[in-house]
């Protein structure tokens, strides 16, 4: 299975930007749809964005639509999340995930260890 490692998190002021990366290793990165989730303290893990195997289709949570952009570079086995116009409510641990479908991520998907994003007001 694919192994995933997130990086790029940090502390930024509201209105700032961060670019998260998720480096993948293992089998056939391009065969998986990729996802970003996040989890804030005291809250359930929530969906942020998804991208299809080839990058041709993307989807976003309403809360980040227009501010975040998901992309992938299959040649580099890397997933990205460009986050602009950050808000304090974006503060969370961000996780990348790989799987054939969103519905099976919990049981069959691969997950990274997470990277902390903190947005100050």
XYZ file of C-alpha atoms in Angstrom:
121
model
C 0.000 0.000 0.000
C 0.980 3.622 -0.449
C 2.720 5.498 2.374
C 1.942 9.193 2.817
C 3.855 11.970 4.585
C 2.436 15.481 4.933
C 4.532 18.612 5.273
C 4.201 22.371 4.966
C 2.084 23.194 7.980
C 2.908 26.025 10.315
C 1.744 29.196 12.012
C 0.403 32.007 9.845
C -1.633 35.157 10.304
C -5.211 35.395 9.097
C -5.245 36.235 5.410
C -1.973 34.456 4.781
C -1.167 31.403 2.698
C 0.361 27.971 3.123
C 1.087 25.172 0.700
C 0.799 21.662 2.072
C 2.494 18.722 0.406
C 1.870 15.019 0.706
C 4.673 12.804 -0.527
C 3.683 9.293 -1.513
C 5.733 6.155 -1.833
C 4.841 2.585 -2.632
C 2.589 1.253 -5.319
C 1.137 3.128 -8.213
C 0.345 6.582 -6.859
C -1.538 7.472 -10.015
C -4.025 4.650 -9.406
C -5.511 6.386 -6.361
C -7.854 9.253 -5.853
C -6.381 11.607 -3.252
C -7.973 13.566 -0.449
C -7.322 16.187 2.191
C -9.118 16.049 5.528
C -8.685 18.132 8.641
C -9.488 17.803 12.312
C -9.770 20.672 14.765
C -9.661 20.194 18.542
C -12.922 18.769 19.844
C -14.327 18.217 16.372
C -14.775 15.308 14.012
C -12.453 14.870 11.089
C -13.930 16.696 8.107
C -13.518 16.517 4.372
C -11.587 19.352 2.743
C -10.840 18.457 -0.871
C -10.495 15.577 -3.307
C -8.834 14.989 -6.644
C -9.243 12.190 -9.154
C -6.485 9.865 -10.323
C -5.439 12.035 -13.239
C -6.232 15.356 -11.608
C -9.037 16.066 -14.021
C -11.751 16.313 -11.388
C -11.635 18.128 -8.060
C -14.113 18.792 -5.295
C -14.081 20.989 -2.200
C -15.910 21.516 1.022
C -18.045 24.641 0.959
C -15.979 26.132 3.757
C -12.821 26.234 1.619
C -14.250 26.689 -1.863
C -12.543 29.534 -3.664
C -9.693 29.690 -1.150
C -8.033 26.267 -1.358
C -6.757 24.438 -4.428
C -5.941 20.739 -4.548
C -3.538 19.445 -7.172
C -1.289 16.487 -7.828
C 1.881 15.739 -9.718
C 1.850 12.054 -10.526
C 5.372 12.161 -11.941
C 6.606 13.340 -8.529
C 4.172 11.204 -6.506
C 3.058 14.300 -4.641
C -0.277 15.810 -3.626
C -0.633 19.510 -2.814
C -3.071 21.786 -1.065
C -2.622 25.481 -1.721
C -4.388 27.405 1.030
C -5.008 31.119 0.553
C -6.935 33.691 2.563
C -6.566 31.576 5.663
C -8.955 32.087 8.551
C -8.614 31.164 12.229
C -11.301 28.528 11.710
C -8.946 26.751 9.306
C -6.771 25.835 12.281
C -6.550 22.049 12.391
C -4.366 19.063 11.773
C -4.463 18.361 8.053
C -4.269 14.810 6.751
C -3.845 13.461 3.261
C -5.384 10.169 2.247
C -5.364 7.845 -0.735
C -8.000 5.389 -1.781
C -10.109 4.107 -4.577
C -13.259 5.695 -3.187
C -14.045 8.154 -0.427
C -16.447 5.678 1.150
C -13.718 3.124 1.794
C -11.007 5.470 3.092
C -11.593 4.657 6.741
C -11.219 0.912 6.334
C -9.043 0.509 3.257
C -7.402 3.845 2.590
C -3.901 5.043 3.357
C -3.457 8.044 5.669
C -0.591 10.322 6.503
C 0.425 11.345 10.010
C -0.944 14.864 9.688
C 0.556 18.337 9.703
C -0.532 21.165 12.006
C -1.887 24.382 10.542
C -2.468 27.241 12.961
C -3.983 30.538 11.831
C -3.790 33.442 14.241
C -6.271 36.300 14.315
